[in-house]
PDB file of C-alpha atoms and ligand atoms in Angstrom:
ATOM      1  CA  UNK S   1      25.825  99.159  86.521  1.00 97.00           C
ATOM      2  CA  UNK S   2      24.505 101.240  83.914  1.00 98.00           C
ATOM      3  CA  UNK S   3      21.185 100.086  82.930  1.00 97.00           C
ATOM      4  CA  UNK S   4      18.983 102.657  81.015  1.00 97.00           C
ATOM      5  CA  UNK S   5      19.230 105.258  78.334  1.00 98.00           C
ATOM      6  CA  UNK S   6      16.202 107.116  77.963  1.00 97.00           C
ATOM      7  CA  UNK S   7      15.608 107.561  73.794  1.00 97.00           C
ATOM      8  CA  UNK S   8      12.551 109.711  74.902  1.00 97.00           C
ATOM      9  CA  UNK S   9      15.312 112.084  76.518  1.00 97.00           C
ATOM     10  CA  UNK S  10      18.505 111.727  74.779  1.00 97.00           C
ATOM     11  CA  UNK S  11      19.664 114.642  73.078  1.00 97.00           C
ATOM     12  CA  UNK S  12      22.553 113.156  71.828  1.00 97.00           C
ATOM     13  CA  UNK S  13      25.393 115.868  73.055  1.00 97.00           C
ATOM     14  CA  UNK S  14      27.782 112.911  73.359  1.00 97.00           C
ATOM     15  CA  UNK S  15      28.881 113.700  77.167  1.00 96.00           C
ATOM     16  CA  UNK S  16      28.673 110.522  78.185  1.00 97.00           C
ATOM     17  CA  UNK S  17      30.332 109.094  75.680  1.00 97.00           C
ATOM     18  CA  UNK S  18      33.356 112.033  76.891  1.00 96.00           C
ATOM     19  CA  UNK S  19      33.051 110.924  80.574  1.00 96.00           C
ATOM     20  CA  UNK S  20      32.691 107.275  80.951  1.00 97.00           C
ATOM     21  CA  UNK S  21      36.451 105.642  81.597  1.00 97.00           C
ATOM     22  CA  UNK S  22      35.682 102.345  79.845  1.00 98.00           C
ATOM     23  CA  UNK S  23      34.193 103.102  76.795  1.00 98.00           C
ATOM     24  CA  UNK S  24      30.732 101.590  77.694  1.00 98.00           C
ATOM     25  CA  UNK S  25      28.848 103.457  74.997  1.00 98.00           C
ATOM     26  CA  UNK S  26      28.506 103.704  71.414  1.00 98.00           C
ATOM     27  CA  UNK S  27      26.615 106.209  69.652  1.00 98.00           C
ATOM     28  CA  UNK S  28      23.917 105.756  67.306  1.00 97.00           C
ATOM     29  CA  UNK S  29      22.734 107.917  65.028  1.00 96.00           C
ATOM     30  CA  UNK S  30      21.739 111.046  67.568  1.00 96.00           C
ATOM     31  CA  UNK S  31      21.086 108.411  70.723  1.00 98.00           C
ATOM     32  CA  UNK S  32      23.582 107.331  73.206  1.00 98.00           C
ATOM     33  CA  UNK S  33      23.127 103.522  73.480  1.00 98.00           C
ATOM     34  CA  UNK S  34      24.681 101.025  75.757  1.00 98.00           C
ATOM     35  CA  UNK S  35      27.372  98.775  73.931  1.00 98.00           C
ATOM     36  CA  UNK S  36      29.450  97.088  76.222  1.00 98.00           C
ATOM     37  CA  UNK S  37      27.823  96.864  79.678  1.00 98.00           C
ATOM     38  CA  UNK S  38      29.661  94.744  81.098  1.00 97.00           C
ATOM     39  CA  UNK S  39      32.741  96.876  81.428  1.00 98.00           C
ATOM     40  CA  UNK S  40      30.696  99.509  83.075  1.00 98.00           C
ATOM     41  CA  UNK S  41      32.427 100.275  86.723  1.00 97.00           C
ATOM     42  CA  UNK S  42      29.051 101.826  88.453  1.00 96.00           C
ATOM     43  CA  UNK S  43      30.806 105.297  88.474  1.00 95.00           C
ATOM     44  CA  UNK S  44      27.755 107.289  87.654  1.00 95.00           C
ATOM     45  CA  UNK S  45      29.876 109.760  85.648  1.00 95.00           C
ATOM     46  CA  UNK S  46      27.606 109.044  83.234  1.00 97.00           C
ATOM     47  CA  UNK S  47      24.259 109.937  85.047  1.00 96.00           C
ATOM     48  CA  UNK S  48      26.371 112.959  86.545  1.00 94.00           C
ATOM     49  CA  UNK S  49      27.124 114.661  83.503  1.00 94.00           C
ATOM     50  CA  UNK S  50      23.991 113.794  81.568  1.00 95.00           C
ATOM     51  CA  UNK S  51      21.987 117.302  80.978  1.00 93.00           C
ATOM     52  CA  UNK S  52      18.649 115.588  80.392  1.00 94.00           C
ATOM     53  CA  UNK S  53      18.886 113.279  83.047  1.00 94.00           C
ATOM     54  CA  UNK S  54      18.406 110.277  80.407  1.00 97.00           C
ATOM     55  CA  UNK S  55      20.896 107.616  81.803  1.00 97.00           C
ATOM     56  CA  UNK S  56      20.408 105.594  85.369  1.00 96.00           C
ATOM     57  CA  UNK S  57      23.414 103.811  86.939  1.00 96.00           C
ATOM     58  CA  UNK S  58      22.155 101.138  89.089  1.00 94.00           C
ATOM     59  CA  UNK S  59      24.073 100.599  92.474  1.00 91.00           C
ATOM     60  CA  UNK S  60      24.456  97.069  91.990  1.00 92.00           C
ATOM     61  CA  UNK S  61      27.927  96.823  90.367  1.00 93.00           C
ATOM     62  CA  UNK S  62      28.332  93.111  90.178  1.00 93.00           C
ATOM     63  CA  UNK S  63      25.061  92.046  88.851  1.00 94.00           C
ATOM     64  CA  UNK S  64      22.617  93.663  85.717  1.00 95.00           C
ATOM     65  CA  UNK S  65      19.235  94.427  87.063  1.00 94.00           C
ATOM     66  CA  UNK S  66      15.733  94.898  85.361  1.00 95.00           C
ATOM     67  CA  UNK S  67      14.762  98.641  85.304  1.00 95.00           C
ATOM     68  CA  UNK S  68      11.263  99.844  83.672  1.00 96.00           C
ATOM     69  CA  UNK S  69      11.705 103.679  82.734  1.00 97.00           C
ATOM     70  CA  UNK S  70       8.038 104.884  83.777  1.00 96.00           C
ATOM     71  CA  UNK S  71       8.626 103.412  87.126  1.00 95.00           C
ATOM     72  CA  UNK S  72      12.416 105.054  87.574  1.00 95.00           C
ATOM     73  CA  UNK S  73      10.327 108.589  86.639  1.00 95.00           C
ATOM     74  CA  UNK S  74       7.773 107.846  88.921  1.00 95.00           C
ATOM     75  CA  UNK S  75      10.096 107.174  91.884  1.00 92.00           C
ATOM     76  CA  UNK S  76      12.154 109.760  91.146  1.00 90.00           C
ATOM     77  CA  UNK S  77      15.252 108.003  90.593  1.00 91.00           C
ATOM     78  CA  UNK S  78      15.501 109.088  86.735  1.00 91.00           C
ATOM     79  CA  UNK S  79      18.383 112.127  87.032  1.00 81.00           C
ATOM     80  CA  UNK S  80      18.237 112.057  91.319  1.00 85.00           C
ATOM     81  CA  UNK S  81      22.049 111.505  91.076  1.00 87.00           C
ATOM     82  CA  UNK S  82      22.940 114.473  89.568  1.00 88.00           C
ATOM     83  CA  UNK S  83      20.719 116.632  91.926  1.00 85.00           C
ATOM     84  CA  UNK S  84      22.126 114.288  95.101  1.00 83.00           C
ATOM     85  CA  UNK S  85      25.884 115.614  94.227  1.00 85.00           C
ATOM     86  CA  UNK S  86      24.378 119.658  93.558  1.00 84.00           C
ATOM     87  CA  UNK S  87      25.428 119.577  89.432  1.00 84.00           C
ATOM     88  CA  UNK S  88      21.471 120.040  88.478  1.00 80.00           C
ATOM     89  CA  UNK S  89      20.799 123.866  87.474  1.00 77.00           C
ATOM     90  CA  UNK S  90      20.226 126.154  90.544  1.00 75.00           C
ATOM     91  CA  UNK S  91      21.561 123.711  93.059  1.00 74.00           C
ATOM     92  CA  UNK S  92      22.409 125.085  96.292  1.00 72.00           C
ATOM     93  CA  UNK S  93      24.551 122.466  98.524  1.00 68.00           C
ATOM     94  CA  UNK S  94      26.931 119.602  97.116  1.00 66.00           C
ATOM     95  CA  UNK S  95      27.749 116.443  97.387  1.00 66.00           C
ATOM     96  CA  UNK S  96      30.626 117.770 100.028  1.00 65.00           C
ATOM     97  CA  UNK S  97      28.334 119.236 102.309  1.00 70.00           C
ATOM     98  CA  UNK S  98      25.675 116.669 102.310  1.00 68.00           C
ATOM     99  CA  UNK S  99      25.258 112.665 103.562  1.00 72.00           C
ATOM    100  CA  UNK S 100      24.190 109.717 100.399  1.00 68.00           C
ATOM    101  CA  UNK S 101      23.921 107.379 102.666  1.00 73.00           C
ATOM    102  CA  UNK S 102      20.366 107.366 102.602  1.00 73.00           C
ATOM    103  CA  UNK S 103      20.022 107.778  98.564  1.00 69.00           C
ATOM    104  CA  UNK S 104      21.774 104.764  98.172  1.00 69.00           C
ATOM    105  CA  UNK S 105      19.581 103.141 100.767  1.00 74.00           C
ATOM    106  CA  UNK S 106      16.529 104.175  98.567  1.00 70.00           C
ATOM    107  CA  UNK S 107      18.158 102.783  95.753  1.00 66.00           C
ATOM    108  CA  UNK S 108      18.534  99.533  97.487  1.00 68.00           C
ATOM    109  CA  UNK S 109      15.129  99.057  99.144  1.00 71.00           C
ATOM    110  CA  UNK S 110      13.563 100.134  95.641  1.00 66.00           C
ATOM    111  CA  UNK S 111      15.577  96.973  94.048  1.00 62.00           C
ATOM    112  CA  UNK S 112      15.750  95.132  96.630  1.00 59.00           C
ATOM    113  CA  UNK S 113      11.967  94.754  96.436  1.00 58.00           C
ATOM    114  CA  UNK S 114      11.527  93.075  92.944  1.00 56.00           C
TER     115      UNK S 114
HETATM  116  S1  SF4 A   1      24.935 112.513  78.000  1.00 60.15           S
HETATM  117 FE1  SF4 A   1      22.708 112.110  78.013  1.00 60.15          FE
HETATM  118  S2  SF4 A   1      21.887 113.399  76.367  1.00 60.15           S
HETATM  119 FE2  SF4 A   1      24.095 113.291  76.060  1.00 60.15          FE
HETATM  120  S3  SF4 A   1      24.349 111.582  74.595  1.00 60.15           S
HETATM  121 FE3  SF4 A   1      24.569 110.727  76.666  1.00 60.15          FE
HETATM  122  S4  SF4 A   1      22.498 109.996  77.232  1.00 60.15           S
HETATM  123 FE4  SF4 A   1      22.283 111.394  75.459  1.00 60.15          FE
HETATM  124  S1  SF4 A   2      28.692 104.323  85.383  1.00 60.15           S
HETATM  125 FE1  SF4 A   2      30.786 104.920  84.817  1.00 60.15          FE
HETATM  126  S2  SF4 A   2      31.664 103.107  83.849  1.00 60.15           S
HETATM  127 FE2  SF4 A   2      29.448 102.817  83.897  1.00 60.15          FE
HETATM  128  S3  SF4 A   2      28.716 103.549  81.918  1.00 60.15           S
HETATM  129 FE3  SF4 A   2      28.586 105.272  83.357  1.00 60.15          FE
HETATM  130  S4  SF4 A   2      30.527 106.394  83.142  1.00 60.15           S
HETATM  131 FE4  SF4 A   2      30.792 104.353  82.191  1.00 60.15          FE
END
């Protein structure tokens, strides 16, 4: 489930706005912001086509978990989607030629934990 846009990041270019299938955001002002989370299908279009890497779509889809920004940078998770499927800049391999398994498994375990 979506759970975080970044305002540090944001430069409000309105993609995922474009992308997401159920309307889950709103925009205000120049910041994406999260208006109806609870429609949100844990696509990760969203995280996917963000260029700043300011969303994170949480694996659990059935259930809204706490996320603390600092900590998703620190791990690495902030924007790791969108290199995992090969759409950051200068990406050599994609999501076709490679096995998530264990990203999601990181996700998880990092969750799992709290
Ligand atoms: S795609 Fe990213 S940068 Fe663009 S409006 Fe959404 S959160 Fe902001
Ligand atoms: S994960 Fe999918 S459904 Fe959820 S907010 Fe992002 S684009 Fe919308």
């Amino acid at each position: 489930m979506i759970e975080l846009v970044s305002t540090d990041r944001c430069i409000g270019c309105r993609l995922c706005v474009k992308v997401c299938p159920v309307n889950v955001f709103d925009m205000q002002g120049k910041l994406a912001v999260i208006a109806r989370q609870e429609d949100c299908q844990t696509c990760f279009m969203c995280e996917a086509y963000c260029p700043v890497d300011a969303l994170y779509v949480a694996p659990q889809a059935d259930e809204s978990v706490h996320v603390e920004e600092q900590e998703l940078i620190a791990s690495g998770l902030l924007g790791s989607w969108r290199a995992e499927i090969g759409w950051n800049p200068g990406a050599e391999d994609t999501m076709a030629e490679r096995d998530t398994t264990p990203f999601f498994e990181e996700f998880t375990e990092t969750f799992r934990s709290k």
